[in-house]
Amino acid sequence: VQLQASGGGLVQAGGSLRLPCAASGTIFDVYTMSWYRQAPGKERELVASIENDGATTIADSVQGRFTISKDNTKRTVYLQMNSLKPEDTAVYYCNAGIRNGRRFFDRGTYWGQGTLVTVSS
């Protein structure tokens, strides 16, 4: 199983980016999908997550600016980031709970490789 994140780059403050993250490989089911970020010198933090039923959780720091969505047919989660601020600069990582076998216990948590978002002032 692999998670491939993309869409990062350099953007001016106030701009927008959309980060997709696609899951591939032997996948029987995908559970919670999330985006985390880690800024230089800081711990990794949860930005947003989306459950199987579509329920979402958004961090207070990005509430009203970021949204998370998913396309189940493509096994892809998206992070739409609007009104970006310099403090949003970080490496963004996607995360997913995935069952890769027929048994109930054939499940684990997987991480994407990270994509860098840089917001200039």
PDB file of C-alpha atoms in Angstrom:
ATOM      1  CA  VAL A   1       0.000   0.000   0.000  1.00  0.00           C
ATOM      2  CA  GLN A   2       1.219   3.475  -0.861  1.00  0.00           C
ATOM      3  CA  LEU A   3      -0.076   6.972  -0.290  1.00  0.00           C
ATOM      4  CA  GLN A   4       1.052   9.492  -2.880  1.00  0.00           C
ATOM      5  CA  ALA A   5       0.675  13.134  -1.885  1.00  0.00           C
ATOM      6  CA  SER A   6       1.168  16.016  -4.296  1.00  0.00           C
ATOM      7  CA  GLY A   7       0.111  19.587  -4.989  1.00  0.00           C
ATOM      8  CA  GLY A   8       2.516  21.466  -2.741  1.00  0.00           C
ATOM      9  CA  GLY A   9       4.423  24.512  -3.852  1.00  0.00           C
ATOM     10  CA  LEU A  10       5.113  28.176  -3.309  1.00  0.00           C
ATOM     11  CA  VAL A  11       2.131  30.503  -3.024  1.00  0.00           C
ATOM     12  CA  GLN A  12       1.615  34.069  -1.889  1.00  0.00           C
ATOM     13  CA  ALA A  13      -0.343  34.860   1.242  1.00  0.00           C
ATOM     14  CA  GLY A  14      -4.040  34.874   0.486  1.00  0.00           C
ATOM     15  CA  GLY A  15      -3.657  32.297  -2.250  1.00  0.00           C
ATOM     16  CA  SER A  16      -4.990  28.768  -2.546  1.00  0.00           C
ATOM     17  CA  LEU A  17      -3.687  25.265  -3.084  1.00  0.00           C
ATOM     18  CA  ARG A  18      -5.316  21.862  -3.312  1.00  0.00           C
ATOM     19  CA  LEU A  19      -3.429  18.826  -2.096  1.00  0.00           C
ATOM     20  CA  PRO A  20      -4.517  15.412  -3.364  1.00  0.00           C
ATOM     21  CA  CYS A  21      -3.376  12.155  -1.813  1.00  0.00           C
ATOM     22  CA  ALA A  22      -4.104   8.881  -3.575  1.00  0.00           C
ATOM     23  CA  ALA A  23      -3.976   5.423  -2.039  1.00  0.00           C
ATOM     24  CA  SER A  24      -2.828   2.540  -4.215  1.00  0.00           C
ATOM     25  CA  GLY A  25      -1.912  -1.110  -3.899  1.00  0.00           C
ATOM     26  CA  THR A  26      -3.859  -4.035  -2.478  1.00  0.00           C
ATOM     27  CA  ILE A  27      -6.698  -2.312  -0.671  1.00  0.00           C
ATOM     28  CA  PHE A  28      -9.825  -3.915   0.692  1.00  0.00           C
ATOM     29  CA  ASP A  29     -11.110  -0.923   2.617  1.00  0.00           C
ATOM     30  CA  VAL A  30     -10.082   2.621   3.506  1.00  0.00           C
ATOM     31  CA  TYR A  31     -11.053   4.120   6.828  1.00  0.00           C
ATOM     32  CA  THR A  32     -10.204   7.537   8.241  1.00  0.00           C
ATOM     33  CA  MET A  33      -8.125   9.709   5.925  1.00  0.00           C
ATOM     34  CA  SER A  34      -6.269  12.692   7.327  1.00  0.00           C
ATOM     35  CA  TRP A  35      -3.853  15.482   6.621  1.00  0.00           C
ATOM     36  CA  TYR A  36      -1.125  16.449   9.073  1.00  0.00           C
ATOM     37  CA  ARG A  37       1.537  19.096   8.820  1.00  0.00           C
ATOM     38  CA  GLN A  38       4.901  19.740  10.363  1.00  0.00           C
ATOM     39  CA  ALA A  39       6.499  23.158  10.360  1.00  0.00           C
ATOM     40  CA  PRO A  40      10.246  23.581  10.966  1.00  0.00           C
ATOM     41  CA  GLY A  41      11.053  23.100  14.609  1.00  0.00           C
ATOM     42  CA  LYS A  42       7.514  22.082  15.505  1.00  0.00           C
ATOM     43  CA  GLU A  43       5.710  18.838  16.136  1.00  0.00           C
ATOM     44  CA  ARG A  44       3.493  17.238  13.554  1.00  0.00           C
ATOM     45  CA  GLU A  45      -0.119  18.313  14.004  1.00  0.00           C
ATOM     46  CA  LEU A  46      -3.459  17.182  12.686  1.00  0.00           C
ATOM     47  CA  VAL A  47      -4.932  19.576  10.130  1.00  0.00           C
ATOM     48  CA  ALA A  48      -8.073  17.749   9.033  1.00  0.00           C
ATOM     49  CA  SER A  49      -9.589  14.290   8.847  1.00  0.00           C
ATOM     50  CA  ILE A  50     -12.546  12.653   7.164  1.00  0.00           C
ATOM     51  CA  GLU A  51     -14.330   9.495   8.252  1.00  0.00           C
ATOM     52  CA  ASN A  52     -15.977   6.789   6.183  1.00  0.00           C
ATOM     53  CA  ASP A  53     -19.362   8.436   6.634  1.00  0.00           C
ATOM     54  CA  GLY A  54     -18.012  11.785   5.482  1.00  0.00           C
ATOM     55  CA  ALA A  55     -17.814  13.395   8.901  1.00  0.00           C
ATOM     56  CA  THR A  56     -14.925  15.827   9.068  1.00  0.00           C
ATOM     57  CA  THR A  57     -12.686  17.288  11.730  1.00  0.00           C
ATOM     58  CA  ILE A  58     -10.873  20.549  11.070  1.00  0.00           C
ATOM     59  CA  ALA A  59      -8.194  22.056  13.290  1.00  0.00           C
ATOM     60  CA  ASP A  60      -9.101  25.380  14.882  1.00  0.00           C
ATOM     61  CA  SER A  61      -6.086  27.044  13.284  1.00  0.00           C
ATOM     62  CA  VAL A  62      -7.434  26.414   9.768  1.00  0.00           C
ATOM     63  CA  GLN A  63     -11.175  26.392  10.430  1.00  0.00           C
ATOM     64  CA  GLY A  64     -13.024  28.378   7.788  1.00  0.00           C
ATOM     65  CA  ARG A  65     -10.048  28.321   5.401  1.00  0.00           C
ATOM     66  CA  PHE A  66      -9.313  24.634   4.786  1.00  0.00           C
ATOM     67  CA  THR A  67     -11.693  21.872   3.791  1.00  0.00           C
ATOM     68  CA  ILE A  68     -11.158  18.134   3.414  1.00  0.00           C
ATOM     69  CA  SER A  69     -12.986  15.883   0.997  1.00  0.00           C
ATOM     70  CA  LYS A  70     -12.530  12.500  -0.615  1.00  0.00           C
ATOM     71  CA  ASP A  71     -13.356  10.558  -3.735  1.00  0.00           C
ATOM     72  CA  ASN A  72     -13.971   6.963  -2.722  1.00  0.00           C
ATOM     73  CA  THR A  73     -13.823   5.640  -6.275  1.00  0.00           C
ATOM     74  CA  LYS A  74     -10.357   7.119  -6.696  1.00  0.00           C
ATOM     75  CA  ARG A  75      -9.310   6.373  -3.092  1.00  0.00           C
ATOM     76  CA  THR A  76      -8.137   9.960  -2.929  1.00  0.00           C
ATOM     77  CA  VAL A  77      -8.384  12.553  -0.186  1.00  0.00           C
ATOM     78  CA  TYR A  78      -8.125  16.269  -0.924  1.00  0.00           C
ATOM     79  CA  LEU A  79      -7.137  19.209   1.236  1.00  0.00           C
ATOM     80  CA  GLN A  80      -8.391  22.492  -0.177  1.00  0.00           C
ATOM     81  CA  MET A  81      -6.456  25.350   1.359  1.00  0.00           C
ATOM     82  CA  ASN A  82      -7.726  28.899   0.876  1.00  0.00           C
ATOM     83  CA  SER A  83      -6.632  32.235   2.314  1.00  0.00           C
ATOM     84  CA  LEU A  84      -3.215  30.809   3.028  1.00  0.00           C
ATOM     85  CA  LYS A  85      -1.025  32.485   5.619  1.00  0.00           C
ATOM     86  CA  PRO A  86       2.754  32.366   6.117  1.00  0.00           C
ATOM     87  CA  GLU A  87       2.161  30.315   9.275  1.00  0.00           C
ATOM     88  CA  ASP A  88       0.654  27.583   7.105  1.00  0.00           C
ATOM     89  CA  THR A  89       4.129  26.910   5.728  1.00  0.00           C
ATOM     90  CA  ALA A  90       4.949  23.276   6.474  1.00  0.00           C
ATOM     91  CA  VAL A  91       5.405  19.822   5.043  1.00  0.00           C
ATOM     92  CA  TYR A  92       1.943  18.311   4.670  1.00  0.00           C
ATOM     93  CA  TYR A  93       1.499  14.579   5.145  1.00  0.00           C
ATOM     94  CA  CYS A  94      -1.499  12.431   4.347  1.00  0.00           C
ATOM     95  CA  ASN A  95      -2.459   9.512   6.531  1.00  0.00           C
ATOM     96  CA  ALA A  96      -4.980   6.726   6.127  1.00  0.00           C
ATOM     97  CA  GLY A  97      -6.251   3.665   7.897  1.00  0.00           C
ATOM     98  CA  ILE A  98      -6.335   0.852   5.346  1.00  0.00           C
ATOM     99  CA  ARG A  99      -7.264  -2.814   5.362  1.00  0.00           C
ATOM    100  CA  ASN A 100      -5.027  -4.629   2.874  1.00  0.00           C
ATOM    101  CA  GLY A 101      -6.237  -8.168   3.438  1.00  0.00           C
ATOM    102  CA  ARG A 102      -9.399 -10.192   3.848  1.00  0.00           C
ATOM    103  CA  ARG A 103      -9.104 -10.568   7.595  1.00  0.00           C
ATOM    104  CA  PHE A 104     -10.423  -7.966  10.021  1.00  0.00           C
ATOM    105  CA  PHE A 105      -6.942  -7.549  11.497  1.00  0.00           C
ATOM    106  CA  ASP A 106      -5.231  -6.967   8.166  1.00  0.00           C
ATOM    107  CA  ARG A 107      -5.204  -3.244   8.701  1.00  0.00           C
ATOM    108  CA  GLY A 108      -2.701  -0.555   9.447  1.00  0.00           C
ATOM    109  CA  THR A 109      -1.989   3.128   9.319  1.00  0.00           C
ATOM    110  CA  TYR A 110      -0.074   4.451   6.345  1.00  0.00           C
ATOM    111  CA  TRP A 111       1.689   7.761   5.672  1.00  0.00           C
ATOM    112  CA  GLY A 112       2.397   9.582   2.446  1.00  0.00           C
ATOM    113  CA  GLN A 113       5.816  11.018   1.717  1.00  0.00           C
ATOM    114  CA  GLY A 114       4.925  14.638   2.448  1.00  0.00           C
ATOM    115  CA  THR A 115       4.560  17.638   0.205  1.00  0.00           C
ATOM    116  CA  LEU A 116       6.026  21.059   1.006  1.00  0.00           C
ATOM    117  CA  VAL A 117       3.791  24.100   1.118  1.00  0.00           C
ATOM    118  CA  THR A 118       5.504  27.473   1.365  1.00  0.00           C
ATOM    119  CA  VAL A 119       3.456  30.625   1.830  1.00  0.00           C
ATOM    120  CA  SER A 120       5.251  33.906   1.230  1.00  0.00           C
ATOM    121  CA  SER A 121       4.182  37.160   2.856  1.00  0.00           C
TER     122      SER A 121
END
